[in-house]
XYZ file of N, CA and C in Angstrom:
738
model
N 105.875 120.766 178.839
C 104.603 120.129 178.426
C 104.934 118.810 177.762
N 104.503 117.449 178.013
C 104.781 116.051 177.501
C 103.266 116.063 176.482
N 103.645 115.217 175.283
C 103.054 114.987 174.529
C 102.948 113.436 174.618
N 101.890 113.074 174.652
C 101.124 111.604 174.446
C 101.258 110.991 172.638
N 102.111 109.904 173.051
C 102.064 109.412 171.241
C 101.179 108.174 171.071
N 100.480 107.949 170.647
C 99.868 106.398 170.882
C 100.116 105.682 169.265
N 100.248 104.083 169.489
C 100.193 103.549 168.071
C 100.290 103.755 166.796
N 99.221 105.122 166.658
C 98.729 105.379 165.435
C 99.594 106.627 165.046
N 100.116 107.341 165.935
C 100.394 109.065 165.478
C 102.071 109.071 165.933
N 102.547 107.742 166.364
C 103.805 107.437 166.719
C 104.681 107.996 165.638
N 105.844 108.671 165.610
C 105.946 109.558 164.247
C 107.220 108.401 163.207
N 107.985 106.593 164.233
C 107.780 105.741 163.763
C 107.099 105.099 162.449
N 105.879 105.029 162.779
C 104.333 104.586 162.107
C 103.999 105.445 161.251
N 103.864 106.846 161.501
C 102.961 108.388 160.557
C 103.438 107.956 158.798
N 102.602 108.239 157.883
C 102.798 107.932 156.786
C 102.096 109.317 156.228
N 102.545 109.967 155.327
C 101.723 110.712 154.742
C 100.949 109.998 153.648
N 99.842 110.578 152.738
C 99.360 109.728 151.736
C 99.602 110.576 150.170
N 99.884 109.311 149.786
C 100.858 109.902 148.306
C 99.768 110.764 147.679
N 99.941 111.779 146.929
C 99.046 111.877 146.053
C 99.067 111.496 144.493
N 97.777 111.572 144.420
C 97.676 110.436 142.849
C 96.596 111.829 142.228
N 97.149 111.886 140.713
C 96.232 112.836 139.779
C 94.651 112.039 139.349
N 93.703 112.637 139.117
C 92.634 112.291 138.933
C 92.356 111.322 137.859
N 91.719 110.424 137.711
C 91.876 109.933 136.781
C 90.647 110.094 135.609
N 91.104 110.068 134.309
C 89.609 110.759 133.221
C 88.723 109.742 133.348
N 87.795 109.806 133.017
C 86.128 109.297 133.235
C 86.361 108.094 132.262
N 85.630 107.365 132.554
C 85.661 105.894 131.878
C 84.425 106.102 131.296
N 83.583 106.438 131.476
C 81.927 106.387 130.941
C 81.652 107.599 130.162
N 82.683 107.430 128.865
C 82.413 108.160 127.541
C 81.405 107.597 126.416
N 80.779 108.336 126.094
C 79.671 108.426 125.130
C 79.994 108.496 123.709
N 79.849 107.667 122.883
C 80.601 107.803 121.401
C 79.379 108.126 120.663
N 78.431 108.066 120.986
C 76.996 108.604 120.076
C 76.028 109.427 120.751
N 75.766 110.637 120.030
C 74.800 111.448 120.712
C 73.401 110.978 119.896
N 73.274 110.317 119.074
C 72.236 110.076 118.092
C 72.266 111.297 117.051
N 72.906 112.459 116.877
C 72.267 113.273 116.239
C 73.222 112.983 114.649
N 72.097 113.052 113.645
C 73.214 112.684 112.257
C 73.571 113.642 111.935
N 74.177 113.642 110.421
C 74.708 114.286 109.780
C 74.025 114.967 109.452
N 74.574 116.244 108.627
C 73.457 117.399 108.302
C 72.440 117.079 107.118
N 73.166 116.214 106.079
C 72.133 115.674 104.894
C 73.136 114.488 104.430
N 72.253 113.734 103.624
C 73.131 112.353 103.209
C 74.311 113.143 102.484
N 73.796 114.045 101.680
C 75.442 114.640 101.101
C 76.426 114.952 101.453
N 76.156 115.264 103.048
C 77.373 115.169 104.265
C 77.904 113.991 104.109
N 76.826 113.110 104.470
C 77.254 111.784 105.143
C 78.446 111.124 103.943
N 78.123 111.417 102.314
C 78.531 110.472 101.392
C 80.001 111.794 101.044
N 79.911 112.883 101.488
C 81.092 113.785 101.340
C 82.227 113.219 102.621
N 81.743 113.052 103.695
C 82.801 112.806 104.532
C 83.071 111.334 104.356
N 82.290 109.834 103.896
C 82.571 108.629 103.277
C 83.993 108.925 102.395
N 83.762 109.855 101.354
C 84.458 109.981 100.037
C 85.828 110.053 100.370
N 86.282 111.087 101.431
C 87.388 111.260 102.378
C 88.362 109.991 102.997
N 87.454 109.625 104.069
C 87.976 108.421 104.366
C 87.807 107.259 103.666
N 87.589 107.042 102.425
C 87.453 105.617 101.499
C 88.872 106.003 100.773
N 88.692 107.017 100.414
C 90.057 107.563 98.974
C 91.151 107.277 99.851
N 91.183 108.278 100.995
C 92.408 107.958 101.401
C 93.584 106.542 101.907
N 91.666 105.573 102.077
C 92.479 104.567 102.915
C 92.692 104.110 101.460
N 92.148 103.931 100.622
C 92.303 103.286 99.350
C 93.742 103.676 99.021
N 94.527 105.177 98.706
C 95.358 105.546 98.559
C 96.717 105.083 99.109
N 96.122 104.715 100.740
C 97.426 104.005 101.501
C 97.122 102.399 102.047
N 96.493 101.833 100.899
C 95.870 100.366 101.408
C 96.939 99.716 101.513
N 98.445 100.001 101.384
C 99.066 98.972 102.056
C 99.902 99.523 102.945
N 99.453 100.609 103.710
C 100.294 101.342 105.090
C 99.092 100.793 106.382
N 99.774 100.863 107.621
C 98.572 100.559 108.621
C 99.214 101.048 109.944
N 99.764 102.325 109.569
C 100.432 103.493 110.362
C 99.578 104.711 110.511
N 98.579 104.585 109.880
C 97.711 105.889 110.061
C 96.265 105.625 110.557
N 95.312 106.548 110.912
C 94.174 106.177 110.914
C 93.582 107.271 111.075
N 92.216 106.938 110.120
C 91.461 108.122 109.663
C 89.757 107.865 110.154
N 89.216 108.800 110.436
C 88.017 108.180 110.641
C 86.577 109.912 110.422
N 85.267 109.611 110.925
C 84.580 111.057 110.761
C 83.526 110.693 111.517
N 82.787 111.878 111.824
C 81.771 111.892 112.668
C 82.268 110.904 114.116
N 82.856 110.958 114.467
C 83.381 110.442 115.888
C 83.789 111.258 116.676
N 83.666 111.521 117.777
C 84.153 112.511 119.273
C 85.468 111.895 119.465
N 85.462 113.320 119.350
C 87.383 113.352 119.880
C 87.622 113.754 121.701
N 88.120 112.994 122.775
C 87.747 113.537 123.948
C 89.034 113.800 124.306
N 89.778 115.128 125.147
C 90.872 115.472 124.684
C 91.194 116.095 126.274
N 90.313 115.772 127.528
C 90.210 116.473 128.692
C 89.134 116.039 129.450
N 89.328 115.658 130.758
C 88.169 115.415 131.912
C 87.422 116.086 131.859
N 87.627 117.480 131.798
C 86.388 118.748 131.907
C 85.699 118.290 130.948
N 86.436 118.126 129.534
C 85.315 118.253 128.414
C 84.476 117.463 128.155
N 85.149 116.212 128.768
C 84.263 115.086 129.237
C 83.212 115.155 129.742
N 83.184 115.617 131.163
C 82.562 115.600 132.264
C 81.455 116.464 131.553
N 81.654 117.476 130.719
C 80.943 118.285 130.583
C 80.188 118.237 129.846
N 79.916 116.705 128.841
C 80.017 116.136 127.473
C 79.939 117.508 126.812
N 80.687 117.689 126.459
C 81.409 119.222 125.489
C 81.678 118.457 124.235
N 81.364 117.568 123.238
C 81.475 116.435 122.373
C 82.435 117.374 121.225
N 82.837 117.123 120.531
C 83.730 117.238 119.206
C 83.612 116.151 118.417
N 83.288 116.441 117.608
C 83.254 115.286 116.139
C 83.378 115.647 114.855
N 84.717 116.022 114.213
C 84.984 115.856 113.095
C 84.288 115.548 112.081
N 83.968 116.363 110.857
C 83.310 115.184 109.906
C 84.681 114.492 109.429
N 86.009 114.821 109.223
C 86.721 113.773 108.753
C 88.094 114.164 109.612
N 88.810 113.227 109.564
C 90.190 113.684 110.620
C 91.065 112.463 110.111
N 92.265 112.506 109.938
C 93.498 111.734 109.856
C 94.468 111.651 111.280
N 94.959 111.090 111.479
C 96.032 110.784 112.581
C 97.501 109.568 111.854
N 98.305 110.331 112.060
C 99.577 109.555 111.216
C 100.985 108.980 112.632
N 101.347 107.923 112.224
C 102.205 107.324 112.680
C 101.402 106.846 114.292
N 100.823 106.134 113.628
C 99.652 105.399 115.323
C 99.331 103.746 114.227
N 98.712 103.028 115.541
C 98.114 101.666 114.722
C 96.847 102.159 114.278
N 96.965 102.077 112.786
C 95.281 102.077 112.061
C 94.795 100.671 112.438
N 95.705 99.511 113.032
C 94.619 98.666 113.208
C 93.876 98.478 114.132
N 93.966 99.131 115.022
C 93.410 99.619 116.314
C 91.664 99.458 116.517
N 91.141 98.679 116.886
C 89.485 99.035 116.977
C 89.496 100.533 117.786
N 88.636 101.496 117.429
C 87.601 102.578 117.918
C 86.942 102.822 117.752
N 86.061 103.645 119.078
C 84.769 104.096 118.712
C 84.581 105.436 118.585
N 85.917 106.125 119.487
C 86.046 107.271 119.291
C 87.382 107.604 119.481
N 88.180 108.781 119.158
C 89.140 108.899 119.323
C 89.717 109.388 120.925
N 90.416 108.974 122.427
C 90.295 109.506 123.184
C 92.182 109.900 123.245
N 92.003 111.226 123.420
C 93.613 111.281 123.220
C 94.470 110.769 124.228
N 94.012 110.394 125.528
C 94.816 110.504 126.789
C 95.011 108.649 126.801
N 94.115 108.296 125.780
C 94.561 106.693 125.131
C 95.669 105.796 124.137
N 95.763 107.674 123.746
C 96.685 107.492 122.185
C 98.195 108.338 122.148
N 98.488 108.005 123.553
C 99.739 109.061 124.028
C 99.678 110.461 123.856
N 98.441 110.804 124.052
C 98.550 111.809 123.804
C 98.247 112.841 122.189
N 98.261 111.902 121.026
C 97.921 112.412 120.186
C 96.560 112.588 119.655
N 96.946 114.180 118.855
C 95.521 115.000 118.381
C 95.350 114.638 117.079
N 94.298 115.025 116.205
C 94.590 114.783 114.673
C 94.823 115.540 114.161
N 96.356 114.799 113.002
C 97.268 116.052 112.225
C 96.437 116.871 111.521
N 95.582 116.364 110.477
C 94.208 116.713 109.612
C 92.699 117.146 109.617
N 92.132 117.749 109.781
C 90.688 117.749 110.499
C 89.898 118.679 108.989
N 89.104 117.942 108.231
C 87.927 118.599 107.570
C 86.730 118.721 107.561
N 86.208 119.877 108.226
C 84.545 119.998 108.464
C 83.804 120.603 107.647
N 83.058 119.617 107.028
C 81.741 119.741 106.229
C 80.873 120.754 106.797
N 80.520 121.380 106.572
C 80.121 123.003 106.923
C 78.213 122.762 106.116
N 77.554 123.612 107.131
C 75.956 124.156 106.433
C 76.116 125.895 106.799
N 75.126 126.087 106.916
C 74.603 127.444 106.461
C 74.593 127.569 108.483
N 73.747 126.729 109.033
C 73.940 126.512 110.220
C 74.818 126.362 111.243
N 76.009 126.098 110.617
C 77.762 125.662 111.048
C 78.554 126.298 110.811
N 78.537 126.919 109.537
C 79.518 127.636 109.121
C 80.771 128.963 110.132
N 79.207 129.489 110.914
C 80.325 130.265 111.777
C 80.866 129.558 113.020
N 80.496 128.456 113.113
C 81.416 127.640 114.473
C 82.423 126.920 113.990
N 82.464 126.721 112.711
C 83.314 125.943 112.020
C 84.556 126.810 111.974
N 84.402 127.878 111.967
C 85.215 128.972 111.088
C 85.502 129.446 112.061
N 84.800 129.762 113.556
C 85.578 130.405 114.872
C 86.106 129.559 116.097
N 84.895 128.991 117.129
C 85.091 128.179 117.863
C 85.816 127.316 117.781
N 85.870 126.389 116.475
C 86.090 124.824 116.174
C 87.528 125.465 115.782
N 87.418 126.267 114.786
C 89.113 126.774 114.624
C 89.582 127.337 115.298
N 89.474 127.364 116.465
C 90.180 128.062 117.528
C 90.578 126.886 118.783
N 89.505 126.009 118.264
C 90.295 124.797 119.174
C 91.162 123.935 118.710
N 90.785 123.936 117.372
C 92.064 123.006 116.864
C 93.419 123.925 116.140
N 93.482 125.229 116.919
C 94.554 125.615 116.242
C 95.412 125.356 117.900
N 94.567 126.285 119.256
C 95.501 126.580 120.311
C 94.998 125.044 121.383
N 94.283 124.476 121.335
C 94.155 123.058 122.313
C 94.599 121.800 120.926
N 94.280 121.305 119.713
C 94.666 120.196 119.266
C 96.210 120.306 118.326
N 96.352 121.798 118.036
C 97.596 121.937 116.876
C 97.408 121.284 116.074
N 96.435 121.076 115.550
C 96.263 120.367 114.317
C 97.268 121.419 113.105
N 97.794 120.372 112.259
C 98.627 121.096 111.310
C 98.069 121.621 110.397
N 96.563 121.031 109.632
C 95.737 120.808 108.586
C 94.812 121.308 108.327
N 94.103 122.247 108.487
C 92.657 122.164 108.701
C 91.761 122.940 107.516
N 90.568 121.893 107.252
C 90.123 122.812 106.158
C 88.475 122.893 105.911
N 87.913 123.914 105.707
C 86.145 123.613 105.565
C 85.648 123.613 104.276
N 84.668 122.978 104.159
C 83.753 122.771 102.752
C 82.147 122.300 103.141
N 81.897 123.581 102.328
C 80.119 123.262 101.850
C 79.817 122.138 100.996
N 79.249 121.103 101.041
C 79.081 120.256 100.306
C 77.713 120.914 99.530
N 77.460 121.525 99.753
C 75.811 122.434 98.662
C 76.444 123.889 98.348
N 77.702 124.194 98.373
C 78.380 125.248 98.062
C 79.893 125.302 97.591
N 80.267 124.801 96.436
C 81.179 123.793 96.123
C 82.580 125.931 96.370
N 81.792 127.094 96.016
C 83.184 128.271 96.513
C 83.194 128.443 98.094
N 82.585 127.889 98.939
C 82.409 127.964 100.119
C 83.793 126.647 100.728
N 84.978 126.781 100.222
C 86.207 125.812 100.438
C 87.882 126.511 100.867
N 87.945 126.541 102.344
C 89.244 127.596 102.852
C 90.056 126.148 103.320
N 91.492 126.526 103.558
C 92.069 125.742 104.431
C 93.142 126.499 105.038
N 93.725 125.989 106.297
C 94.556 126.639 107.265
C 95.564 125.713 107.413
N 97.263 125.878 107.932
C 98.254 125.840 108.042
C 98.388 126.121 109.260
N 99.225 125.329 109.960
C 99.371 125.555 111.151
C 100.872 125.862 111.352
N 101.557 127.570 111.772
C 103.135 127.901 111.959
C 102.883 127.936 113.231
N 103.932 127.426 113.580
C 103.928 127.641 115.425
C 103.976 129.035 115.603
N 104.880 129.815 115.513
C 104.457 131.100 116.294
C 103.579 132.085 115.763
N 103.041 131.921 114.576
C 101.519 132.644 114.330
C 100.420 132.085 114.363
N 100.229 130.762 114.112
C 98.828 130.108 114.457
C 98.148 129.587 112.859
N 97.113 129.922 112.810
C 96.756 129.372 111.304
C 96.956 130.661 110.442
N 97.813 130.444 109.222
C 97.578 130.881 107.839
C 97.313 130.619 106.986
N 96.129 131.086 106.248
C 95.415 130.834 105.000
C 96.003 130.399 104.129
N 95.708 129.096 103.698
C 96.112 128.765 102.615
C 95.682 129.400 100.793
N 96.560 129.593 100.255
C 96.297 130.071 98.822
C 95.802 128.634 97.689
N 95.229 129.244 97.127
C 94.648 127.899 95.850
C 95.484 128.157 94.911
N 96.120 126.911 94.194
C 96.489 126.933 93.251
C 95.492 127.344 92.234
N 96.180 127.529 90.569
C 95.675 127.646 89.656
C 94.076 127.070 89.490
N 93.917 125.794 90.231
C 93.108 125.377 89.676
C 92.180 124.867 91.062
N 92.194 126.209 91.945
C 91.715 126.072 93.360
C 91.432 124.731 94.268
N 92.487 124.380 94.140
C 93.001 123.265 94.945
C 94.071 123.939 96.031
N 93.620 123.134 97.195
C 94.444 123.505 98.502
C 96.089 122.505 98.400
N 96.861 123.008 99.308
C 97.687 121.576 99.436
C 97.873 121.616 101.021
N 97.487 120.356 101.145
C 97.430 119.563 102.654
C 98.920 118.783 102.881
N 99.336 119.543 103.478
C 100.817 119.367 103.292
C 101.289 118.135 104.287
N 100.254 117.498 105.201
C 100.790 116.701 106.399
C 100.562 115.524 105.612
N 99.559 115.370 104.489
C 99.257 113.836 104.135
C 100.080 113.865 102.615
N 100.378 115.327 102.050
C 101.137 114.999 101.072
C 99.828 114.893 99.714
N 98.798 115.409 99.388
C 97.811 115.419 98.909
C 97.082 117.078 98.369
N 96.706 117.061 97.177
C 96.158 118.506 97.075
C 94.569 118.572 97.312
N 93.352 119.051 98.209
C 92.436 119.015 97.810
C 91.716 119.908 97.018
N 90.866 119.272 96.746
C 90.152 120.203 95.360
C 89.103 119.865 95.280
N 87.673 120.054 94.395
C 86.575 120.176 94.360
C 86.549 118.510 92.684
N 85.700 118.293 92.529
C 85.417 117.016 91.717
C 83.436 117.144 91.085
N 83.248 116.910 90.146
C 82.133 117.490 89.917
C 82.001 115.621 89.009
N 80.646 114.799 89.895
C 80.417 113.945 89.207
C 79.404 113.167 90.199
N 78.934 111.718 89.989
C 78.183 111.161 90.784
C 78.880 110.107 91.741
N 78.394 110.384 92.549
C 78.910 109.287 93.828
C 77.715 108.665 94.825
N 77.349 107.419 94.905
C 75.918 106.718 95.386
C 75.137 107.321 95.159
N 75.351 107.354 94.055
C 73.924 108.053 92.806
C 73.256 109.372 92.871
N 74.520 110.129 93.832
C 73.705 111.670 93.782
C 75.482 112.231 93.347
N 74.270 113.143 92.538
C 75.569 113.896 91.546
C 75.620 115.798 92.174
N 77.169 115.845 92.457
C 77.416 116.688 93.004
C 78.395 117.226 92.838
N 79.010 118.011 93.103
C 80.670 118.878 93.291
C 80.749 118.244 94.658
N 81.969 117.105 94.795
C 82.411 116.747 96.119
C 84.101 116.978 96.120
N 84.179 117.120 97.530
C 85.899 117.366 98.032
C 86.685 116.150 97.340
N 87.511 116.175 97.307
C 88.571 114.941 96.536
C 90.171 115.129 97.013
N 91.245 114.269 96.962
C 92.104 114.376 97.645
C 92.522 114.433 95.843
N 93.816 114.470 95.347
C 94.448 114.692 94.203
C 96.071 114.464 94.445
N 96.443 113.375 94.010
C 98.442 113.832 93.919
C 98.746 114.515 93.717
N 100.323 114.325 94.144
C 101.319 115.868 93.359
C 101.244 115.921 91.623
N 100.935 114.652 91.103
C 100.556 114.704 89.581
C 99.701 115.407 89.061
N 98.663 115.735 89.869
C 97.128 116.104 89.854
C 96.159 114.647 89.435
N 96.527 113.801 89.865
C 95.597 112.648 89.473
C 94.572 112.740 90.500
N 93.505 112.715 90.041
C 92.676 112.458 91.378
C 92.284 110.755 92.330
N 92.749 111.210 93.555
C 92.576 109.654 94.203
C 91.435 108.793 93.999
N 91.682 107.884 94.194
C 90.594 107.195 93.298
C 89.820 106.337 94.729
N 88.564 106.091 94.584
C 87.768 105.585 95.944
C 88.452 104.042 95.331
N 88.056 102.768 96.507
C 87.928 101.721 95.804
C 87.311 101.599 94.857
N 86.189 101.476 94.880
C 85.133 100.992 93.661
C 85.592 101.658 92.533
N 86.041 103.235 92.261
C 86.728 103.481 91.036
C 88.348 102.747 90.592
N 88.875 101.959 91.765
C 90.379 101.688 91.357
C 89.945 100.493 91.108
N 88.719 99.717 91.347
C 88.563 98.047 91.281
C 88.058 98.461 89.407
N 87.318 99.347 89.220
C 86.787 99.510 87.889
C 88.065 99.606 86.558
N 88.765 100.763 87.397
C 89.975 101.161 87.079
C 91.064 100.173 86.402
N 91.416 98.932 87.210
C 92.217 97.723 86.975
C 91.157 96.855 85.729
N 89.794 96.759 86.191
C 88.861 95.976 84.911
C 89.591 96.424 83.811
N 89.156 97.988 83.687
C 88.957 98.417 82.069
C 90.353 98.254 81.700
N 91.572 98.312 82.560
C 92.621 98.266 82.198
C 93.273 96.696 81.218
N 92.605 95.886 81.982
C 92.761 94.476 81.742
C 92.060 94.184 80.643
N 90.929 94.842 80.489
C 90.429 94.873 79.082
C 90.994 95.365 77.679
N 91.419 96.582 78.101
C 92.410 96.616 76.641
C 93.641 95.948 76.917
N 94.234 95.191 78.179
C 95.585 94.319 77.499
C 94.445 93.459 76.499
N 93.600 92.750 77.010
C 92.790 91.799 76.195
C 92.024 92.059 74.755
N 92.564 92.930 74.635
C 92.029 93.309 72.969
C 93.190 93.759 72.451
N 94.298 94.263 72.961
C 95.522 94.057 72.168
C 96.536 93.258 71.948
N 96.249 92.066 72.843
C 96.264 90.414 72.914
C 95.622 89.853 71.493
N 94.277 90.297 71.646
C 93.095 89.837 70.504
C 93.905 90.749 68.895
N 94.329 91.928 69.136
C 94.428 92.078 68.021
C 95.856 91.279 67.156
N 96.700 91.399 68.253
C 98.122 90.881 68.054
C 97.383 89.603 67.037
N 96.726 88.632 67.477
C 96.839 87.429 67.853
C 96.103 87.369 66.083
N 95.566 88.297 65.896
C 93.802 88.308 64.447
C 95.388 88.464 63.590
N 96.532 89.358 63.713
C 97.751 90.006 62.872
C 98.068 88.527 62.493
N 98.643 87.996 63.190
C 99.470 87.299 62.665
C 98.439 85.484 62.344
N 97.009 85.920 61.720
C 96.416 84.864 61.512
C 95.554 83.903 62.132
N 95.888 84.099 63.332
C 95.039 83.529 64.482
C 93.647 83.454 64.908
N 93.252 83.126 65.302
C 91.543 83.665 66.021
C 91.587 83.298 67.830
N 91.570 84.559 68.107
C 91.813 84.542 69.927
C 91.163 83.343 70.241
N 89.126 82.657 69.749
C 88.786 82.298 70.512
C 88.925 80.818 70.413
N 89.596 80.497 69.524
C 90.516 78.721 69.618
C 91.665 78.679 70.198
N 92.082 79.865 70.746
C 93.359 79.379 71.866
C 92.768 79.242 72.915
């Protein structure tokens, strides 16, 4: 039996065609419109990312951000399956980076080390199953921890061991967690912040100092500068002087 080859099927010419993996969706959505659960969310997860960047204002190796979708898979994409953190850290990346959302398959691949969700009465059990179940076996987050902002004993955090998964973290003496990836203890803070007074989350050193937002470290340096300036003034009254003719 002779076989006919023509031009095209000449086995010369025959090319197979490479294959190429799919590529993730370009037409991601960074806002669903829906807000936060109450401004006390909104100014609890602020408090987070202000302290901290304040804390490392002269590193620009990290980046922290909240309420933003994390997209971590085509499916979940495709599926808008959204994730949004109220607060999340990511370490050793450019914080100077513009985003709108975090997409991992942008960021080599990385998840966030840190993840804290502001929890309601409404959330609480997705926070505590679903959501921790994705960021223990799909993101490995190392960190993870929840808080009621209208329920200041409603505050757990998790540890991430590779071959068991999350273990509960214990509170110190003075029920503070330690967040061991940023090097920080959190703990509860009872005072006013944009004029509503509350028990809010707070990051704390190994000193126990509590981190300070900007606006408290800009206050912080004032009052400081004020008593050099009155023990300037007093030096100055000692030995005869009057501060305000120098």
């Amino acid at each position: 039996m002779s076989v006919e080859l023509t031009a095209n099927t000449s086995p010369e010419t025959a090319t197979e065609t490479e294959w190429e993996p799919p590529m993730p969706p370009t037409d991601l959505i960074f806002d669903d419109g829906e807000p936060l659960e109450s401004n006390r969310h909104r100014i609890a997860m602020n408090v987070l990312i202000r302290s901290l960047q304040q804390a490392w204002s002269d590193r620009h190796d990290f980046y922290t951000g909240g309420n933003m979708f994390i997209y971590y898979s085509s499916e979940q994409a495709r599926n808008r399956d959204f994730r949004g953190p109220d607060f999340f850290a990511v370490l050793d990346v450019d914080g100077t980076k513009e985003r709108q959302g975090w997409v991992v398959w942008q960021e080599e691949g990385r998840y966030p080390d840190v993840i804290v969700e502001l929890m309601s009465p409404s959330t609480a059990r997705v926070d505590k199953g679903k959501k921790k179940d994705l960021y223990q076996r799909t993101f490995r987050t190392p960190d993870y921890f929840v808080f009621d902002p209208f329920e200041a004993n409603a505050f757990q955090g998790w540890h991430l061991h590779s071959s068991e998964g999350y273990q509960l973290l214990e509170p110190n003496a003075r029920g503070w967690l330690w967040c061991d990836t940023l090097g920080f203890w959190l703990g509860t803070w009872s005072g006013t912040i944009d004029r509503e007074e509350a028990i809010w989350l707070r990051f704390y050193d190994t000193e126990g100092n509590l981190v300070l937002l900007p606006e408290e470290a800009a206050q912080q340096r004032a009052e400081a500068a004020e008593q050099r300036a009155e023990r300037l003034a007093q030096r100055l009254r000692s030995l005869g002087l009057d501060p305000e003719e120098l």
